[in-house]
mmCIF file of C-alpha atoms in Angstrom:
data_model
loop_
_atom_site.group_PDB
_atom_site.id
_atom_site.type_symbol
_atom_site.label_atom_id
_atom_site.label_comp_id
_atom_site.label_asym_id
_atom_site.label_seq_id
_atom_site.Cartn_x
_atom_site.Cartn_y
_atom_site.Cartn_z
ATOM 1 C CA MET H 18 45.299 -11.811 -26.413
ATOM 2 C CA ASN H 19 45.753 -8.105 -25.862
ATOM 3 C CA SER H 20 44.466 -5.285 -28.002
ATOM 4 C CA LYS H 21 47.244 -3.649 -30.032
ATOM 5 C CA LYS H 22 45.845 -0.199 -29.387
ATOM 6 C CA PRO H 23 43.079 1.137 -27.180
ATOM 7 C CA ILE H 24 39.581 0.164 -28.189
ATOM 8 C CA LEU H 25 37.381 3.208 -28.749
ATOM 9 C CA LEU H 26 34.073 3.023 -26.901
ATOM 10 C CA HIS H 27 31.374 5.425 -28.026
ATOM 11 C CA GLY H 28 28.924 5.630 -25.169
ATOM 12 C CA PHE H 29 27.074 7.648 -22.582
ATOM 13 C CA ASP H 30 28.173 7.457 -18.977
ATOM 14 C CA ARG H 31 24.663 7.104 -17.519
ATOM 15 C CA SER H 32 23.510 4.485 -20.008
ATOM 16 C CA GLY H 33 23.304 0.953 -18.652
ATOM 17 C CA HIS H 34 23.844 -0.344 -22.169
ATOM 18 C CA SER H 35 27.107 1.590 -22.386
ATOM 19 C CA HIS H 36 28.104 0.491 -18.904
ATOM 20 C CA ARG H 37 27.838 -3.156 -19.947
ATOM 21 C CA ALA H 38 30.470 -2.609 -22.612
ATOM 22 C CA GLU H 39 32.681 -0.470 -20.389
ATOM 23 C CA LEU H 40 32.517 -2.965 -17.534
ATOM 24 C CA MET H 41 33.458 -5.845 -19.808
ATOM 25 C CA LEU H 42 36.447 -3.919 -21.125
ATOM 26 C CA ARG H 43 37.571 -3.252 -17.552
ATOM 27 C CA LEU H 44 37.061 -6.823 -16.352
ATOM 28 C CA LEU H 45 39.116 -8.104 -19.296
ATOM 29 C CA GLY H 46 41.832 -5.535 -18.546
ATOM 30 C CA LEU H 47 41.681 -4.112 -22.068
ATOM 31 C CA PRO H 48 42.923 -0.595 -22.797
ATOM 32 C CA PHE H 49 40.178 1.647 -24.122
ATOM 33 C CA ASP H 50 39.278 5.264 -24.738
ATOM 34 C CA PHE H 51 35.797 6.520 -23.944
ATOM 35 C CA HIS H 52 34.022 8.955 -26.245
ATOM 36 C CA GLN H 53 31.004 10.515 -24.535
ATOM 37 C CA VAL H 54 28.276 10.755 -27.173
ATOM 38 C CA ASP H 55 26.224 13.935 -26.805
ATOM 39 C CA LEU H 56 22.793 12.315 -26.826
ATOM 40 C CA ALA H 57 21.013 15.490 -25.702
ATOM 41 C CA GLY H 58 22.636 17.370 -28.567
ATOM 42 C CA GLY H 59 21.691 14.706 -31.095
ATOM 43 C CA GLU H 60 25.186 13.446 -31.903
ATOM 44 C CA GLN H 61 23.768 9.933 -32.279
ATOM 45 C CA ARG H 62 21.825 11.190 -35.312
ATOM 46 C CA SER H 63 24.854 12.733 -37.014
ATOM 47 C CA ALA H 64 26.125 11.322 -40.284
ATOM 48 C CA ALA H 65 29.407 10.302 -38.665
ATOM 49 C CA PHE H 66 27.726 8.342 -35.903
ATOM 50 C CA LEU H 67 25.105 6.770 -38.169
ATOM 51 C CA LYS H 68 27.953 5.461 -40.299
ATOM 52 C CA LEU H 69 29.071 3.497 -37.217
ATOM 53 C CA ASN H 70 25.557 2.450 -36.196
ATOM 54 C CA PRO H 71 22.636 3.163 -38.527
ATOM 55 C CA PHE H 72 20.241 2.638 -35.606
ATOM 56 C CA GLY H 73 21.713 5.670 -33.812
ATOM 57 C CA THR H 74 22.161 4.056 -30.405
ATOM 58 C CA VAL H 75 25.031 3.609 -27.966
ATOM 59 C CA PRO H 76 27.276 1.816 -27.311
ATOM 60 C CA VAL H 77 29.523 1.224 -30.293
ATOM 61 C CA ILE H 78 33.126 0.069 -30.192
ATOM 62 C CA GLU H 79 35.891 0.443 -32.750
ATOM 63 C CA ASP H 80 38.611 -2.156 -32.431
ATOM 64 C CA ASP H 81 41.403 -1.850 -34.966
ATOM 65 C CA GLY H 82 38.993 -1.331 -37.859
ATOM 66 C CA VAL H 83 36.249 -3.595 -36.545
ATOM 67 C CA VAL H 84 33.028 -1.801 -35.596
ATOM 68 C CA ILE H 85 30.546 -3.502 -33.268
ATOM 69 C CA ALA H 86 27.249 -1.949 -32.162
ATOM 70 C CA ASP H 87 24.754 -3.174 -29.540
ATOM 71 C CA SER H 88 25.793 -3.872 -25.972
ATOM 72 C CA CYS H 89 25.156 -7.615 -25.946
ATOM 73 C CA SER H 90 26.909 -8.056 -29.289
ATOM 74 C CA ILE H 91 29.882 -6.176 -27.853
ATOM 75 C CA LEU H 92 29.976 -8.526 -24.855
ATOM 76 C CA VAL H 93 30.013 -11.555 -27.162
ATOM 77 C CA TYR H 94 32.707 -10.021 -29.364
ATOM 78 C CA LEU H 95 35.011 -9.067 -26.493
ATOM 79 C CA ALA H 96 34.645 -12.404 -24.741
ATOM 80 C CA THR H 97 35.203 -14.344 -27.952
ATOM 81 C CA LYS H 98 38.234 -12.356 -29.070
ATOM 82 C CA TYR H 99 40.002 -11.538 -25.824
ATOM 83 C CA ASP H 100 39.181 -14.414 -23.459
ATOM 84 C CA ALA H 101 40.984 -17.397 -24.953
ATOM 85 C CA GLU H 102 40.107 -19.615 -21.982
ATOM 86 C CA GLY H 103 36.374 -19.161 -22.504
ATOM 87 C CA ARG H 104 35.730 -18.057 -18.942
ATOM 88 C CA TRP H 105 33.289 -15.281 -19.826
ATOM 89 C CA LEU H 106 31.509 -17.092 -22.666
ATOM 90 C CA PRO H 107 31.430 -20.891 -22.301
ATOM 91 C CA ARG H 108 32.375 -22.822 -25.401
ATOM 92 C CA ASP H 109 30.277 -25.916 -24.650
ATOM 93 C CA PRO H 110 26.797 -25.967 -26.226
ATOM 94 C CA ALA H 111 24.851 -26.080 -22.967
ATOM 95 C CA GLY H 112 26.847 -23.284 -21.351
ATOM 96 C CA ALA H 113 26.685 -21.093 -24.460
ATOM 97 C CA ALA H 114 22.914 -21.637 -24.686
ATOM 98 C CA GLN H 115 22.439 -20.677 -21.049
ATOM 99 C CA VAL H 116 24.362 -17.451 -21.605
ATOM 100 C CA GLN H 117 22.209 -16.686 -24.661
ATOM 101 C CA ARG H 118 19.101 -17.237 -22.567
ATOM 102 C CA TRP H 119 20.195 -14.481 -20.183
ATOM 103 C CA LEU H 120 21.205 -12.159 -23.015
ATOM 104 C CA SER H 121 17.605 -12.491 -24.201
ATOM 105 C CA VAL H 122 16.423 -11.588 -20.688
ATOM 106 C CA ALA H 123 18.669 -8.518 -20.829
ATOM 107 C CA GLN H 124 17.057 -7.413 -24.093
ATOM 108 C CA GLY H 125 13.541 -8.314 -22.930
ATOM 109 C CA PRO H 126 12.437 -8.070 -19.269
ATOM 110 C CA VAL H 127 15.455 -6.031 -18.153
ATOM 111 C CA PHE H 128 14.981 -3.518 -20.963
ATOM 112 C CA ASN H 129 11.219 -3.328 -20.552
ATOM 113 C CA GLY H 130 11.414 -3.269 -16.756
ATOM 114 C CA PRO H 131 14.207 -1.551 -14.808
ATOM 115 C CA CYS H 132 15.689 0.136 -17.885
ATOM 116 C CA ARG H 133 12.438 1.761 -19.000
ATOM 117 C CA ALA H 134 11.454 2.694 -15.441
ATOM 118 C CA ARG H 135 14.764 4.516 -15.078
ATOM 119 C CA LEU H 136 14.342 6.224 -18.455
ATOM 120 C CA VAL H 137 11.227 7.870 -17.033
ATOM 121 C CA THR H 138 12.664 9.065 -13.724
ATOM 122 C CA VAL H 139 16.192 9.952 -14.845
ATOM 123 C CA PHE H 140 15.629 11.215 -18.387
ATOM 124 C CA GLY H 141 11.943 12.148 -18.426
ATOM 125 C CA ALA H 142 11.033 9.643 -21.120
ATOM 126 C CA ASP H 143 7.361 9.516 -22.112
ATOM 127 C CA LEU H 144 6.811 5.871 -21.183
ATOM 128 C CA ASP H 145 4.369 3.931 -19.009
ATOM 129 C CA HIS H 146 6.209 4.077 -15.692
ATOM 130 C CA ALA H 147 3.731 1.885 -13.843
ATOM 131 C CA LEU H 148 4.016 -0.854 -16.468
ATOM 132 C CA ALA H 149 7.812 -0.676 -16.430
ATOM 133 C CA LYS H 150 7.882 -0.957 -12.644
ATOM 134 C CA ALA H 151 5.492 -3.899 -12.709
ATOM 135 C CA THR H 152 7.671 -5.631 -15.324
ATOM 136 C CA ALA H 153 10.755 -5.055 -13.178
ATOM 137 C CA GLU H 154 9.073 -6.365 -10.062
ATOM 138 C CA LYS H 155 7.931 -9.509 -11.895
ATOM 139 C CA LEU H 156 11.465 -10.013 -13.209
ATOM 140 C CA PHE H 157 12.935 -9.678 -9.734
ATOM 141 C CA ALA H 158 10.351 -12.042 -8.253
ATOM 142 C CA ASN H 159 11.421 -14.664 -10.805
ATOM 143 C CA LEU H 160 15.154 -13.973 -10.591
ATOM 144 C CA ASP H 161 15.585 -13.904 -6.825
ATOM 145 C CA PRO H 162 14.797 -17.604 -6.199
ATOM 146 C CA ILE H 163 16.955 -18.599 -9.182
ATOM 147 C CA LEU H 164 19.917 -16.981 -7.438
ATOM 148 C CA ALA H 165 19.163 -18.630 -4.090
ATOM 149 C CA ASP H 166 21.641 -21.463 -4.684
ATOM 150 C CA LYS H 167 23.759 -19.965 -7.476
ATOM 151 C CA THR H 168 26.869 -17.820 -7.212
ATOM 152 C CA PHE H 169 26.386 -16.415 -10.709
ATOM 153 C CA LEU H 170 23.754 -16.879 -13.409
ATOM 154 C CA VAL H 171 25.322 -19.685 -15.440
ATOM 155 C CA GLU H 172 28.317 -21.110 -13.625
ATOM 156 C CA GLU H 173 30.153 -20.700 -10.344
ATOM 157 C CA ARG H 174 32.184 -18.015 -12.067
ATOM 158 C CA PRO H 175 30.848 -14.920 -13.795
ATOM 159 C CA THR H 176 30.004 -14.863 -17.487
ATOM 160 C CA ILE H 177 28.811 -12.150 -19.850
ATOM 161 C CA ALA H 178 25.294 -13.123 -18.755
ATOM 162 C CA ASP H 179 25.957 -11.476 -15.391
ATOM 163 C CA ILE H 180 27.411 -8.384 -17.031
ATOM 164 C CA ALA H 181 24.431 -8.059 -19.370
ATOM 165 C CA LEU H 182 21.962 -7.985 -16.465
ATOM 166 C CA TYR H 183 23.990 -6.122 -13.869
ATOM 167 C CA SER H 184 23.822 -2.418 -14.740
ATOM 168 C CA TYR H 185 20.087 -1.824 -14.989
ATOM 169 C CA ILE H 186 19.259 -4.130 -12.105
ATOM 170 C CA ALA H 187 21.826 -2.427 -9.861
ATOM 171 C CA HIS H 188 20.317 0.962 -10.714
ATOM 172 C CA ALA H 189 16.683 -0.138 -10.475
ATOM 173 C CA PRO H 190 16.054 2.070 -7.393
ATOM 174 C CA GLU H 191 16.698 5.115 -9.606
ATOM 175 C CA GLY H 192 13.641 4.008 -11.546
ATOM 176 C CA GLY H 193 11.573 3.595 -8.409
ATOM 177 C CA VAL H 194 11.987 -0.183 -8.071
ATOM 178 C CA ALA H 195 13.216 -1.476 -4.699
ATOM 179 C CA LEU H 196 15.941 -4.100 -4.470
ATOM 180 C CA ASP H 197 15.904 -4.592 -0.696
ATOM 181 C CA PRO H 198 13.160 -7.263 -0.712
ATOM 182 C CA HIS H 199 15.277 -9.420 -3.036
ATOM 183 C CA LYS H 200 18.199 -10.546 -0.889
ATOM 184 C CA ASN H 201 19.613 -13.049 -3.365
ATOM 185 C CA ILE H 202 19.712 -10.458 -6.142
ATOM 186 C CA VAL H 203 21.433 -7.978 -3.834
ATOM 187 C CA ALA H 204 24.032 -10.582 -2.851
ATOM 188 C CA TRP H 205 24.638 -11.383 -6.529
ATOM 189 C CA LEU H 206 25.135 -7.681 -7.298
ATOM 190 C CA ARG H 207 27.703 -7.448 -4.496
ATOM 191 C CA ARG H 208 29.607 -10.430 -5.916
ATOM 192 C CA ILE H 209 29.853 -8.722 -9.296
ATOM 193 C CA GLU H 210 30.989 -5.493 -7.651
ATOM 194 C CA ALA H 211 33.773 -7.427 -5.895
ATOM 195 C CA LEU H 212 35.309 -8.615 -9.191
ATOM 196 C CA PRO H 213 38.808 -7.260 -9.952
ATOM 197 C CA GLY H 214 38.545 -4.314 -12.327
ATOM 198 C CA PHE H 215 34.916 -3.514 -11.510
ATOM 199 C CA ALA H 216 33.865 0.121 -11.844
ATOM 200 C CA PRO H 217 30.307 1.342 -11.229
ATOM 201 C CA MET H 218 28.021 3.385 -13.424
ATOM 202 C CA PRO H 219 27.494 6.890 -11.979
ATOM 203 C CA ALA H 220 24.487 7.039 -9.703
ATOM 204 C CA THR H 221 21.628 9.478 -10.257
ATOM 205 C CA LYS H 222 19.503 10.903 -7.459
ATOM 206 C CA ALA H 223 16.165 9.842 -8.898
ATOM 207 C CA GLY H 224 13.350 7.488 -8.018
ATOM 208 C CA LEU H 225 13.937 5.929 -4.615
ATOM 209 C CA LEU H 226 17.272 7.763 -4.382
ATOM 210 C CA ALA H 227 15.781 11.208 -4.956
ATOM 211 C CA ALA H 228 15.462 12.099 -1.263
#
């Protein structure tokens, strides 16, 4: 199924949450327009934006009258509507549950670890950087052996679970968290980057990349 007109993605180009949605749109080959939300200028608190998402966060998509906020919800929506074969979101109960498990990891350890560490170094957020780094390092220590004998997180092909975790883990060095010690994670990142349609999130010279 193809979108009748371009999907409108409201996002921010250096947000890993936004990149999840953008990457999924690209991997599905869906036409979309990108609206850069002026977060520094407070556009996310404007009446127009709050009508789309009362929580005032990016990303949000508009798809022919349907409005979906929250990056993981967007992944589920796009995979359900535009992937009839169920490649990106398994239809069987066990596969669907495994994907949901990793979406929870994306909203938990990934958010509290590499995401928050990067918020400090890239955007100057007033957060506990040491705690965020420790959370990221614990996550990576758990994730690396899981990926030792797996091509992707759930199946031998990628699912939205991989997309949900990719962006902030790939950019963890910007938050001061090294990836080099975790060879299986690095190999998994490279496999995602080799997918047709992949496009990266812009890099920022911060953290371990500041030099």
